[in-house]
Each structure stands twice: as C-alpha cells, then as structure tokens.
mmCIF file of C-alpha atoms (C1' of nucleotides) in Angstrom:
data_model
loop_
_atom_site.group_PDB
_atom_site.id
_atom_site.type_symbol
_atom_site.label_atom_id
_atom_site.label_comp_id
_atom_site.label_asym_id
_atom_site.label_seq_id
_atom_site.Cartn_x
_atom_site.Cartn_y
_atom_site.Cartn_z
ATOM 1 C CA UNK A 1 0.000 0.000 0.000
ATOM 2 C CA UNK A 2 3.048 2.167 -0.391
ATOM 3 C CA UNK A 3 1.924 4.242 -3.142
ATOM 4 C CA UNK A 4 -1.587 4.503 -4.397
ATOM 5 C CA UNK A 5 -0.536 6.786 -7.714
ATOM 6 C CA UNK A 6 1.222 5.288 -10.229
ATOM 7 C CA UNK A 7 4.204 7.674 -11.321
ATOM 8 C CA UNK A 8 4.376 9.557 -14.553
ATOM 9 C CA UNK A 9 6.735 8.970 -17.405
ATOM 10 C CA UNK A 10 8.757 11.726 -18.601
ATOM 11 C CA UNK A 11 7.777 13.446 -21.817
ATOM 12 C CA UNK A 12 11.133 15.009 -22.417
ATOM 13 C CA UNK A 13 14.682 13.583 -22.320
ATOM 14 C CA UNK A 14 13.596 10.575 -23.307
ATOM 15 C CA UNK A 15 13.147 7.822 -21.331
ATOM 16 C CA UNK A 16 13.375 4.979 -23.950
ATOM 17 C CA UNK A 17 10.023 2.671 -23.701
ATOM 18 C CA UNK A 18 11.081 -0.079 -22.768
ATOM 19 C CA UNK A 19 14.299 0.973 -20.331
ATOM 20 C CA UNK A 20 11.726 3.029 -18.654
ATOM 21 C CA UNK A 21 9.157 0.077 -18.333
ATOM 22 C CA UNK A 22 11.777 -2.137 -16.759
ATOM 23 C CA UNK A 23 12.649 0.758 -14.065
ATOM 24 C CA UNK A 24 9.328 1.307 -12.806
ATOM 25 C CA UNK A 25 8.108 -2.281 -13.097
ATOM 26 C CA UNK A 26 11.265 -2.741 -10.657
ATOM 27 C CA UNK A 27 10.320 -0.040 -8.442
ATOM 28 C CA UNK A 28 6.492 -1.527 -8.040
ATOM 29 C CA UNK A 29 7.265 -5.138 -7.747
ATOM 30 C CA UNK A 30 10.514 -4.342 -5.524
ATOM 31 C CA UNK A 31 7.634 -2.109 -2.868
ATOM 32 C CA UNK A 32 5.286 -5.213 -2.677
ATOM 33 C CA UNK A 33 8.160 -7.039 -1.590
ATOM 34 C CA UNK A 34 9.267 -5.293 0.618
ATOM 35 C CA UNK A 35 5.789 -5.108 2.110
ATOM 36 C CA UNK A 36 5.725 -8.668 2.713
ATOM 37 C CA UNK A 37 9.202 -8.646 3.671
ATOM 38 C CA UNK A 38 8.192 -6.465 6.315
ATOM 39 C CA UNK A 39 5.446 -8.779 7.939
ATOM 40 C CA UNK A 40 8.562 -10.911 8.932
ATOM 41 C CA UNK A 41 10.569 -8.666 10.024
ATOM 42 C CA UNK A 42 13.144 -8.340 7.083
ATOM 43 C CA UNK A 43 14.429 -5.964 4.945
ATOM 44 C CA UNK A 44 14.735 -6.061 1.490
ATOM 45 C CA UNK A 45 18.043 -7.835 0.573
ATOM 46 C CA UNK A 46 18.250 -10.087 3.218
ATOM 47 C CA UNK A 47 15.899 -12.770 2.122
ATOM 48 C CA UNK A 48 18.272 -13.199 -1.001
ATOM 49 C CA UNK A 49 20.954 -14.365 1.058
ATOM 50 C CA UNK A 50 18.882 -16.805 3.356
ATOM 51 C CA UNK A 51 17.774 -17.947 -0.040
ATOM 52 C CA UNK A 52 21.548 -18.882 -0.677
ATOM 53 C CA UNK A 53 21.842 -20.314 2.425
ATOM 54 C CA UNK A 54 18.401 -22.397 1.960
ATOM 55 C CA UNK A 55 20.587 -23.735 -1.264
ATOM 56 C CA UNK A 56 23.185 -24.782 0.400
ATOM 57 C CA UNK A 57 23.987 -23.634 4.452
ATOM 58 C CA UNK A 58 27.874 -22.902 5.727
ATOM 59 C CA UNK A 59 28.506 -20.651 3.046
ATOM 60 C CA UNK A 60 31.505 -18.422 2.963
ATOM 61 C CA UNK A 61 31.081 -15.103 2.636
ATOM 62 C CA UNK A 62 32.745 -14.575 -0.646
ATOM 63 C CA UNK A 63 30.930 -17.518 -2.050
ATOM 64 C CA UNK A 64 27.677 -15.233 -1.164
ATOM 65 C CA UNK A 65 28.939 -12.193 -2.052
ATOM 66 C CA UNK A 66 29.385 -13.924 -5.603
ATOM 67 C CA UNK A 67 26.018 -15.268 -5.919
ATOM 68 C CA UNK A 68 24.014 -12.411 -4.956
ATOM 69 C CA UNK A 69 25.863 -9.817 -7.074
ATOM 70 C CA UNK A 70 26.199 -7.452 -4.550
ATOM 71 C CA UNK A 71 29.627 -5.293 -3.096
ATOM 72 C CA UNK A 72 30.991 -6.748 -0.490
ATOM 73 C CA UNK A 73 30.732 -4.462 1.857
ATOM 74 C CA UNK A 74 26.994 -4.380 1.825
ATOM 75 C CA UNK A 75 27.160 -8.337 2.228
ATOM 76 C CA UNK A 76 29.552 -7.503 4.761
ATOM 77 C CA UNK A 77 27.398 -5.361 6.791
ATOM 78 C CA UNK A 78 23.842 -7.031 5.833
ATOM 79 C CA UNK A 79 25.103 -9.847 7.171
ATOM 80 C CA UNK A 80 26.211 -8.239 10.614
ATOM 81 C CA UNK A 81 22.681 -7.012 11.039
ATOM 82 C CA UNK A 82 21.311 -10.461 10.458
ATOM 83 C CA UNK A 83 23.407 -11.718 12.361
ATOM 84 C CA UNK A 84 22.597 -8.949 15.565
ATOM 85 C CA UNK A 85 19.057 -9.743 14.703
ATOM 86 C CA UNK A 86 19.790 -14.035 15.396
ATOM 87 C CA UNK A 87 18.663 -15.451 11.930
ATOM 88 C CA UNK A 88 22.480 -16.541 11.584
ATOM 89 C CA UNK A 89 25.881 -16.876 12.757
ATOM 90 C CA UNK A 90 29.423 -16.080 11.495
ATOM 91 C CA UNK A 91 32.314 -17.923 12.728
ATOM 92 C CA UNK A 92 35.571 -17.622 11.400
ATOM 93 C CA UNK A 93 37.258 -21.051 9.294
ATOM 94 C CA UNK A 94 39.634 -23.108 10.764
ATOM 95 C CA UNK A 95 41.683 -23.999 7.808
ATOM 96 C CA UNK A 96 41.613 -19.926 6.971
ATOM 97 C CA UNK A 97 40.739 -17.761 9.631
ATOM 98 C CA UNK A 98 40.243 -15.019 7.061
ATOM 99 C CA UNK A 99 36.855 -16.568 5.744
ATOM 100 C CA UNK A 100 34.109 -16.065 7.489
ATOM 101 C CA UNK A 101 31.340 -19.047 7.212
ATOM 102 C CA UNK A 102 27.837 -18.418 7.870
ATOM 103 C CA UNK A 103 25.057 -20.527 9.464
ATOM 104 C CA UNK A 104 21.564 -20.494 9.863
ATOM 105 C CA UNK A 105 19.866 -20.240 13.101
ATOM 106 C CA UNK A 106 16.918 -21.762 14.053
ATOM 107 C CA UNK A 107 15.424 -18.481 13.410
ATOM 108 C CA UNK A 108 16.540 -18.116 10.111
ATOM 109 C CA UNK A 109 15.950 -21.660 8.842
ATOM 110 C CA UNK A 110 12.161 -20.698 10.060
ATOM 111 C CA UNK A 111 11.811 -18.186 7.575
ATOM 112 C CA UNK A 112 11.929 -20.554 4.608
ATOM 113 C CA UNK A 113 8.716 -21.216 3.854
ATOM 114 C CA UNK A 114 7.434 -17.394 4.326
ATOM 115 C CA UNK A 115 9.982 -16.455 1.942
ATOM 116 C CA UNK A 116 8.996 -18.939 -0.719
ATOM 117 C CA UNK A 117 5.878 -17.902 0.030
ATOM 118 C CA UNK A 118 6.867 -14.384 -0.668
ATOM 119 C CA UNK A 119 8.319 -15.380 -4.077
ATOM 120 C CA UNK A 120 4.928 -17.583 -4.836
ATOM 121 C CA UNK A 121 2.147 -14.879 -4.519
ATOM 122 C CA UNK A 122 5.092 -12.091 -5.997
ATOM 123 C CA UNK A 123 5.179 -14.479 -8.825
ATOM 124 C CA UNK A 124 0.913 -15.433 -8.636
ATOM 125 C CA UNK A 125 -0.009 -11.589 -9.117
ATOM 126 C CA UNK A 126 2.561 -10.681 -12.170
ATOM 127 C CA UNK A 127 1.493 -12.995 -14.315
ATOM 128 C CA UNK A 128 -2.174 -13.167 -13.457
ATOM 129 C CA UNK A 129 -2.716 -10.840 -16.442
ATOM 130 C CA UNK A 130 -0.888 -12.711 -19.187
ATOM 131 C CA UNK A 131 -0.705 -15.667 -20.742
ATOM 132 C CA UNK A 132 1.642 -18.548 -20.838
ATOM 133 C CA UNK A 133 3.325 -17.390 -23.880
ATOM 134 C CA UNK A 134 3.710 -14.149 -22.981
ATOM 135 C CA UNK A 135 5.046 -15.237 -19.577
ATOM 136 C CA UNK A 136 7.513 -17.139 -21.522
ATOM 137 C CA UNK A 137 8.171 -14.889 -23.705
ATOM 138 C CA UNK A 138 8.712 -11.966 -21.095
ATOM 139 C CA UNK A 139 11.266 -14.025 -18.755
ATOM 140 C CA UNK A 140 13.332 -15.264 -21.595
ATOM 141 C CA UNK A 141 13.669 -11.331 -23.039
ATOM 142 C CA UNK A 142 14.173 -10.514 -19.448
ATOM 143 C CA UNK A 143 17.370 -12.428 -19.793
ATOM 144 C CA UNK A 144 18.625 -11.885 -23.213
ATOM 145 C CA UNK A 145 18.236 -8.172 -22.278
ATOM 146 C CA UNK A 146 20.205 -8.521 -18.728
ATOM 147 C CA UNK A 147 22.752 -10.520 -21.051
ATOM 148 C CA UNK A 148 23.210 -7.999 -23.776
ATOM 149 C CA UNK A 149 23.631 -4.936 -20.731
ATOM 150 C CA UNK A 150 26.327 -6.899 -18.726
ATOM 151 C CA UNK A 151 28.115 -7.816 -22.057
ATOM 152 C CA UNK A 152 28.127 -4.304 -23.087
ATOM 153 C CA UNK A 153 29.394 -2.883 -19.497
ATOM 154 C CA UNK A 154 32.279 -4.431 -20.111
ATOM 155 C CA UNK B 1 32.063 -2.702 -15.081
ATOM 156 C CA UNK B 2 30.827 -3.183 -11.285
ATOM 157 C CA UNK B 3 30.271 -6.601 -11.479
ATOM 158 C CA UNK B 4 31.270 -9.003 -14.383
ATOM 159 C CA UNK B 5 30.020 -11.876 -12.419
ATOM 160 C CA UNK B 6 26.649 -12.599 -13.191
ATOM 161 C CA UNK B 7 24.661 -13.756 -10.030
ATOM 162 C CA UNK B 8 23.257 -17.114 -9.548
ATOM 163 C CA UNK B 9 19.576 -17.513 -9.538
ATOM 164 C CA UNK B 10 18.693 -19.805 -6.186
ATOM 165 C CA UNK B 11 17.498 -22.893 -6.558
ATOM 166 C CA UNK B 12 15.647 -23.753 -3.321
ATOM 167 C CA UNK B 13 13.277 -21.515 -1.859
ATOM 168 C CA UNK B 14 11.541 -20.851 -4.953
ATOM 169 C CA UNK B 15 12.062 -17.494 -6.425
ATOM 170 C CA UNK B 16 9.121 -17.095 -9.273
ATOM 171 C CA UNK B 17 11.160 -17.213 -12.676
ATOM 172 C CA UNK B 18 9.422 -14.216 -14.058
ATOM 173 C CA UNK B 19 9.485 -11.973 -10.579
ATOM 174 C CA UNK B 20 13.434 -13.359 -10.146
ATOM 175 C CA UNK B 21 13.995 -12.473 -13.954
ATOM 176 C CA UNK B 22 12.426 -8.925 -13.396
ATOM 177 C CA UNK B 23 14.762 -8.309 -10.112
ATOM 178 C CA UNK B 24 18.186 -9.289 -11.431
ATOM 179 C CA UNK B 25 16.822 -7.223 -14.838
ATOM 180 C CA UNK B 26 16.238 -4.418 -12.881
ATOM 181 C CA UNK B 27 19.420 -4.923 -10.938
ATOM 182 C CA UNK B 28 21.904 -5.063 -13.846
ATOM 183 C CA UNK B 29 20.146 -2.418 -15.377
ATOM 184 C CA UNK B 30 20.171 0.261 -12.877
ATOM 185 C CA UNK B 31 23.619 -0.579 -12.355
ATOM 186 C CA UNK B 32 24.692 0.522 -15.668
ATOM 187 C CA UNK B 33 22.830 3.463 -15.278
ATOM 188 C CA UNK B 34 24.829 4.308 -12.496
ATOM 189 C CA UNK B 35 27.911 4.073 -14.026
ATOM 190 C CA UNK B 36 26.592 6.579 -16.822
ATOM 191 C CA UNK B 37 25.087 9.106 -14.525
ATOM 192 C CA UNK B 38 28.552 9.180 -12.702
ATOM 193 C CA UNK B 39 30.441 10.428 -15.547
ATOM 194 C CA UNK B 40 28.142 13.572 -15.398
ATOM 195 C CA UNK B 41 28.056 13.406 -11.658
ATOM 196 C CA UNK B 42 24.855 12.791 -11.065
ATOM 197 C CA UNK B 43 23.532 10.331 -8.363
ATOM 198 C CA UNK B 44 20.677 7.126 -9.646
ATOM 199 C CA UNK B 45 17.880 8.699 -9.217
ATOM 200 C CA UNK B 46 18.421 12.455 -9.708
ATOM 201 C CA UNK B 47 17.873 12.249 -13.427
ATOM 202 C CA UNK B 48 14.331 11.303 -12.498
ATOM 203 C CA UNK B 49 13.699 14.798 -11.018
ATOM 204 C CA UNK B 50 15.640 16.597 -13.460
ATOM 205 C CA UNK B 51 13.637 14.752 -16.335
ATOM 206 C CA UNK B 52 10.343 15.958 -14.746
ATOM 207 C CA UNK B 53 11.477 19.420 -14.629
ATOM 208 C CA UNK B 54 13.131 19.612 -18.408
ATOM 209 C CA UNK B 55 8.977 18.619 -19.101
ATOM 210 C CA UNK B 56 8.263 21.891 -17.102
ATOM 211 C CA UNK B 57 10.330 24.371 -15.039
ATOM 212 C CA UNK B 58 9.253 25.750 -12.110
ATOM 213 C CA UNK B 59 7.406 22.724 -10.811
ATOM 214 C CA UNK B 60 6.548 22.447 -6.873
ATOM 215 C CA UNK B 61 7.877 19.723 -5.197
ATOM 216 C CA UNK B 62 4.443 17.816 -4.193
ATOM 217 C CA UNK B 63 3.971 17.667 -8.012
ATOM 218 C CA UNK B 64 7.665 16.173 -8.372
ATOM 219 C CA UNK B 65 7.016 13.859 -5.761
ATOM 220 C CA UNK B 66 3.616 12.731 -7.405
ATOM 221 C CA UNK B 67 5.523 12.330 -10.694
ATOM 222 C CA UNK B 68 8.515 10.258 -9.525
ATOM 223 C CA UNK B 69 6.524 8.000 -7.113
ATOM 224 C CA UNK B 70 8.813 8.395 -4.277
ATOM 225 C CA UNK B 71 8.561 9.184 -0.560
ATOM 226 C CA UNK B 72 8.517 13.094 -0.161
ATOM 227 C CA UNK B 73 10.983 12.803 2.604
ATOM 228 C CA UNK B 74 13.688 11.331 -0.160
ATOM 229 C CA UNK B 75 12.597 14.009 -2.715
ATOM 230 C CA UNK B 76 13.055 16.329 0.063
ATOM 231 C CA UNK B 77 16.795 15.562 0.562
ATOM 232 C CA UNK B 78 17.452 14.961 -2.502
ATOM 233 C CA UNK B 79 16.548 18.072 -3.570
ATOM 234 C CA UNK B 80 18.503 19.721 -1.401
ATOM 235 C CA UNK B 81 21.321 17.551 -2.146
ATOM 236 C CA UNK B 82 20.831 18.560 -5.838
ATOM 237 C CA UNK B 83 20.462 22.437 -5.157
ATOM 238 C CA UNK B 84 23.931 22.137 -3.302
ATOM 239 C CA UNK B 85 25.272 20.888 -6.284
ATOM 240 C CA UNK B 86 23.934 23.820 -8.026
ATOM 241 C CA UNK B 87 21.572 21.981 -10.059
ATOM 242 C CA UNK B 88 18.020 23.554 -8.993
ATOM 243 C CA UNK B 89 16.700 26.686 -7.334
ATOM 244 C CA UNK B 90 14.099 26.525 -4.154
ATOM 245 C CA UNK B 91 12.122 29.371 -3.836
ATOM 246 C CA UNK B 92 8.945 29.696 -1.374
ATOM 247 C CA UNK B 93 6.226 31.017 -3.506
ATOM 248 C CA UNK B 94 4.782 34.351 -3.022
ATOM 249 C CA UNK B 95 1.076 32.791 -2.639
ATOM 250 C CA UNK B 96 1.303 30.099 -0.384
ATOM 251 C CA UNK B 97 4.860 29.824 1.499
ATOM 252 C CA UNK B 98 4.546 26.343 2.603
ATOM 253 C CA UNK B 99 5.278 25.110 -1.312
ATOM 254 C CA UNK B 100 8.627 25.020 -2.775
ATOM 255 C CA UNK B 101 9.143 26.196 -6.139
ATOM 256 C CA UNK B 102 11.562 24.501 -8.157
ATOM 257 C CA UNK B 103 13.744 25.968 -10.818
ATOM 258 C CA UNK B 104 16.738 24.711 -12.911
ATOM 259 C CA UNK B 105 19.857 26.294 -12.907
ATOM 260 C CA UNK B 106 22.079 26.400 -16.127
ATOM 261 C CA UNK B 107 23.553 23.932 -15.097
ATOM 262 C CA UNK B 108 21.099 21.445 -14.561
ATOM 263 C CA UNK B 109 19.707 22.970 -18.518
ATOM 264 C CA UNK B 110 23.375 21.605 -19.111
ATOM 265 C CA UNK B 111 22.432 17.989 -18.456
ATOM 266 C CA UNK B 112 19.354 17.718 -20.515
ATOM 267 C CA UNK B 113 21.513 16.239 -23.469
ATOM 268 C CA UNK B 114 23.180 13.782 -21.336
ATOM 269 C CA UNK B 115 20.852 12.292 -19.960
ATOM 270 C CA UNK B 116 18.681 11.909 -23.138
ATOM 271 C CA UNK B 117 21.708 10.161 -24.622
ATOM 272 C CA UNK B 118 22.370 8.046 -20.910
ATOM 273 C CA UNK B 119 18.231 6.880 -21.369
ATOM 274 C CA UNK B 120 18.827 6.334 -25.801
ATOM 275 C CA UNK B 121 22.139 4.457 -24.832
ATOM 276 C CA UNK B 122 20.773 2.501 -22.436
ATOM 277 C CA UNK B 123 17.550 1.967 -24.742
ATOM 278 C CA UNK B 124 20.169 0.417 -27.644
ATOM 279 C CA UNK B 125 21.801 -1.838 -25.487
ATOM 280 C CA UNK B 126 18.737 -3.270 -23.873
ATOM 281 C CA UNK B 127 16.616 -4.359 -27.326
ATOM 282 C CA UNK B 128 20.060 -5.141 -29.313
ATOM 283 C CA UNK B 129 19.051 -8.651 -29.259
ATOM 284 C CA UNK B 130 15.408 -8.634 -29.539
ATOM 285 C CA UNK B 131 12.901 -8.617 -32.360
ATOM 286 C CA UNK B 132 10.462 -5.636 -32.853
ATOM 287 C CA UNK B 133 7.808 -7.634 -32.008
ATOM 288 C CA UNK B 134 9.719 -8.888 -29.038
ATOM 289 C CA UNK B 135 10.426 -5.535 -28.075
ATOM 290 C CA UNK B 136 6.854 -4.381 -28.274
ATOM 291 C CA UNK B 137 5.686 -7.382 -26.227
ATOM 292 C CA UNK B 138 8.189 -7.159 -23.795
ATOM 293 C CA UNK B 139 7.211 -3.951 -22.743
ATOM 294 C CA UNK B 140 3.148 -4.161 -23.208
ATOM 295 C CA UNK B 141 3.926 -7.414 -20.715
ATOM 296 C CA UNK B 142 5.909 -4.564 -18.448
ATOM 297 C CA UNK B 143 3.079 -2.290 -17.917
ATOM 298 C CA UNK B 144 0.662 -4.680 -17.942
ATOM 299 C CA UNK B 145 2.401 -6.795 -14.873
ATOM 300 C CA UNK B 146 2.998 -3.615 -13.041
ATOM 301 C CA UNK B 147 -0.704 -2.579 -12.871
ATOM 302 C CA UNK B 148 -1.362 -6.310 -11.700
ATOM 303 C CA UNK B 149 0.966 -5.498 -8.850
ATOM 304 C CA UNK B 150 -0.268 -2.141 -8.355
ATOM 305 C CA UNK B 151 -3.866 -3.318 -7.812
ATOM 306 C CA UNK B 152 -3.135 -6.028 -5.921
ATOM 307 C CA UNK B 153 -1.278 -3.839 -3.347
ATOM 308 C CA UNK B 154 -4.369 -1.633 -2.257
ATOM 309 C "C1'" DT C 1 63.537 -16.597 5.618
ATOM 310 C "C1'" DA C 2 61.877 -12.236 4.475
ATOM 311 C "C1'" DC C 3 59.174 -9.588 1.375
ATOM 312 C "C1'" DT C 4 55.557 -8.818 -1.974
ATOM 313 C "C1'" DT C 5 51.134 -9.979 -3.724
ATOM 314 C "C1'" DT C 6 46.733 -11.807 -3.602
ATOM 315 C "C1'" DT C 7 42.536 -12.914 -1.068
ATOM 316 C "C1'" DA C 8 38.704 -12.258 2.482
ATOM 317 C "C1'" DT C 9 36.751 -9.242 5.196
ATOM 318 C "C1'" DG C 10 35.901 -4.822 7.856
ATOM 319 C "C1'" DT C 11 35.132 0.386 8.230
ATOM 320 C "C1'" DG C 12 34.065 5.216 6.977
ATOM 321 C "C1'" DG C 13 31.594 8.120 4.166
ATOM 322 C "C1'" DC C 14 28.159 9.284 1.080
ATOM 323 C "C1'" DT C 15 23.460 8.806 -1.381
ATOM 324 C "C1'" DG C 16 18.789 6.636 -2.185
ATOM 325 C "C1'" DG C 17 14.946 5.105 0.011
ATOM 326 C "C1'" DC C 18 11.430 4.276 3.653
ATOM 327 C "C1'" DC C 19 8.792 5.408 8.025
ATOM 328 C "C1'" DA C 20 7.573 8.270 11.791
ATOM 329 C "C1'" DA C 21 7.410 12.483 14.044
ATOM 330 C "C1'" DG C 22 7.704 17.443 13.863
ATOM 331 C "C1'" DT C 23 6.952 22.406 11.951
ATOM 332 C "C1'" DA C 24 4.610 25.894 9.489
ATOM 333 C "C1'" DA C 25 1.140 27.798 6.788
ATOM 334 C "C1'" DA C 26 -3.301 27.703 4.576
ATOM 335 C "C1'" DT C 27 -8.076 26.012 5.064
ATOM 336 C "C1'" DG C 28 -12.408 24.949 7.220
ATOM 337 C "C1'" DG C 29 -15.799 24.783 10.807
ATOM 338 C "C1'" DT C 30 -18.137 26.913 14.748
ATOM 339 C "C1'" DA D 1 -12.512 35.566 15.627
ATOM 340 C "C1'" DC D 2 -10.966 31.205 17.288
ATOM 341 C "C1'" DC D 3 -9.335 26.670 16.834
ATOM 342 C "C1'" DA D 4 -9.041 22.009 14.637
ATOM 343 C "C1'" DT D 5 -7.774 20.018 10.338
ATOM 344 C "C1'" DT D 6 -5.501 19.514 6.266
ATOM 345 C "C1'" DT D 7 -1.528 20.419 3.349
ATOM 346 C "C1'" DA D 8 3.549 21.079 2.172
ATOM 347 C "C1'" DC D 9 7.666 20.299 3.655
ATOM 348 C "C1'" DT D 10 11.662 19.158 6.989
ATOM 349 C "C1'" DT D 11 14.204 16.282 10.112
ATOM 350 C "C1'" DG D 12 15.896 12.129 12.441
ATOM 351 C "C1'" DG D 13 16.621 7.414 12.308
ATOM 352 C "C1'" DC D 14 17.362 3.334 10.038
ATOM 353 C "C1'" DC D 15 18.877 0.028 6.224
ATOM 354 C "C1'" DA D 16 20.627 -1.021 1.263
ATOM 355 C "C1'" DG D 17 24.080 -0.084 -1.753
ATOM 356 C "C1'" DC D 18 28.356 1.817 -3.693
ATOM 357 C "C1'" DC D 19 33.358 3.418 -3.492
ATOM 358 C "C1'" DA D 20 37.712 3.909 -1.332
ATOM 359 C "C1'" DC D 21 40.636 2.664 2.073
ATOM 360 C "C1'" DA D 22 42.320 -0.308 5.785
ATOM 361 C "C1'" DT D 23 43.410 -4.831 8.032
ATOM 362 C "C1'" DA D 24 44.657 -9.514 8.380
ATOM 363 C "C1'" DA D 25 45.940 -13.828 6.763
ATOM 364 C "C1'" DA D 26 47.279 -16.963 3.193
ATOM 365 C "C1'" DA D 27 50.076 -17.708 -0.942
ATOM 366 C "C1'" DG D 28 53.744 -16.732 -3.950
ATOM 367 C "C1'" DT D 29 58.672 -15.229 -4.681
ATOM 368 C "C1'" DA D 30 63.430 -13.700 -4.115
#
DNA sequence: TACTTTTATGTGGCTGGCCAAGTAAATGGT
DNA sequence: ACCATTTACTTGGCCAGCCACATAAAAGTA
C-alpha cells in the first residue's frame, strides 16, 4: 500500500520505452516485496541471502557475495545485522581464519517457507494478467536483455 | 564494469522465474545506469527529477514527488542535495509559502543532453538482441504486470 | 627466511529510500 | 474571531548499496 498513484513517465529527455518500463516495473514489484518482507521482520536484501543459504547452508562469505551480485561491503554489513538480529551466525574457518562461514539459526531456517511464500504470490499476481506465452516470452527477453547490458558494461 | 560476475539464480526456496527475472533485470540495469550518470556526476535517481522538470520548469515539489513515485521525505533531501550541487533553485512562492518552487539552474539545462543520450544508450543496449515484435511485447507485458501489482497492493 | 602480492573481510563516508514524528502555513468549521 | 484540520515540507533514524581505504591472513617469490 506504499503508493496509491502510479508515477508519470517523462515526456522530455527521453526515457526509452522499454528501459523506462523495466525501471518502474522494478520499483512496483521491488515495494510489494518489501511489504511482505516487512510482515517478517526483514528488509529487502536479506531474504536473497537466506535464499543462498536455503541452497546450500555454511557458506563463505565470498561464495555469497558472488552469488548475490552485490559489493561486499553491503554483504559484509547485511550480514552483521542479520546476524545482531539471530537469523544466523558467522564464525571464522579453521583452515583460513580469514573466511568467514555463515550458518543459519533456528530463526533463520524458520523463515523458509514465508519467503517462498513471498516469491509464490510475488510471482501469482505478475502474471495473473498474461498468458503462458507471454510469460515465456517476457522471462526469456528478461534475460537476453540482462545478457546484452552486462556484455556491453564491459 | 561493477560486477562481471553474473549472479546465480537460487534454486531452493523458490524465487518465481518471471518476478526473479524482473529483479536481477532491474538490478543489472540500474547498475549501468549508475555508471553513466557518474560520468556527469549525477547520483541514480536524480535524473528522475531533473527529467520531470526539463517537461516543465518551475514545478513544486508535491507535483515532483507525485511524478517520480517516491517518498517526499527522499525528494526532500534529494533536492537539497541537488540544489547544493547547483543543479536547482528553491524558492517559497509568493502565494502560499509552505510550497517550494523549483527551478533549474544552467547547469542542470546543461544535463538535458546527457541524460537523453544516458536513457537512448541505455535503450540500444537493452533491445540489441530482440525482435520488434519482441520488443513491443516485452514492454506491453511490463506495464501490464505492473498494474497487476499495483492493484493487488491496495 | 623475508618480502611482496593476492585474497577475504571490515570500516568510513556518502546517497537513495522508507517510516515516523515534527513544523509551518493555509483552510475549514463553529 | 478562534481553533481544529488539512496540506507542504523538513528532520531524524534506520537500512541497502556503492566506493575507497584499511586490516589480516594466506600464498607466492626472491
């Protein structure tokens, strides 16, 4: 219920069509989430690394860091709030007491199934309006476009 | 050229393919944005404001904050952020003195051009690989899963 | 062995973004 | 005229995210 009016695209400068769509399609789906984020008491970002620990727990740092895409600093500090707030623990390797390797509490491992439920009714409401083929159509452009953008940014 | 390591999608916990898709989309986007507006010294998410304001000058800042969709609190400091930069003007106005008239400086004019080209660049990259009609789809399937979302939240 | 380099993580500083609470001015009701 | 309400904006507090720099430990090298 963040925002009852929907924002206004910008006449001038711009603002290619589709670029645009993908930013404020971002900005609406990212709010819900964090709506329902907020019913368990997270904030938006952690639930993507309790996902990766879901995957697999006793996960090194870097090893999240990698997966999520994110700087390492943020993981860094994200993870010392989660941490503060008992949905894991970080204890340093024995082999290399530089890593640090993170572990679920019983906390966090509750949270699985409210996050997947998250993801489900996220998932339920954007493609209640379309049909399979344009839900398959739309994800796979999703990713030829995020492929084309990281090839070019390099 | 943040990150040339693309992140991996997690298997367990679900993650809807579409709402996942949209998120690391949205992600990889925005972060090349970034890296744009930085060469012209502009922080994600100013462009926004200055975009609504190269449509009309002298707008107040409840209509900005309509426009963009955001909090007025972060329009707020932004705002301020951007008139230390000398980017905008905030004057009360003469008829009611609670409202905040914004007005661009020359050099905010200046950016008007660069920021046309950041959005058309981004634009080229993002549909390089896609049909027309994929294109076209792509983004009806945008809009049209953003006012599922949008509805659903109220 | 000692020294440099790489790797893994932490910290400070800044901005974007939200919520909640506060101020100030115009409006409306009595 | 008085006072409550609404409106426009500001401020403080918090977290996400980035960059730049700092620290510590492992690995490589002379």
């Amino acid at each position: 219920m963040p925002d009852t009016t929907p924002p206004e695209p910008p006449r001038a400068a711009g603002g290619g069509p589709l670029s645009y769509a993908v930013f404020q399609l971002a900005r609406t789906h990212r709010g819900h989430a964090a709506a329902m984020l907020r019913a368990m008491n997270l904030h938006p970002g952690q639930e993507l690394l309790l996902m990766q620990l879901y995957d697999r727990d006793g996960r090194t740092q870097a090893e999240l860091l990698e997966r999520v895409g994110l700087d390492h600093s943020t993981v860094s500090k994200s993870l010392r709030r989660m941490q503060e707030a008992g949905l894991l623990t970080r204890e340093p390797a024995p082999h290399d007491r530089r890593v640090m390797v993170v572990h679920l509490t019983e906390a966090g491992r509750a949270l699985r199934e409210p996050i997947t439920d998250m993801w489900r009714t996220l998932e339920e409401i954007s493609v209640r309006d379309l049909t399979p083929e344009q839900i398959e159509t739309f994800t796979a452009c999703a990713y030829v476009i995020e492929e084309s953008v990281r090839r070019h940014a390099r």
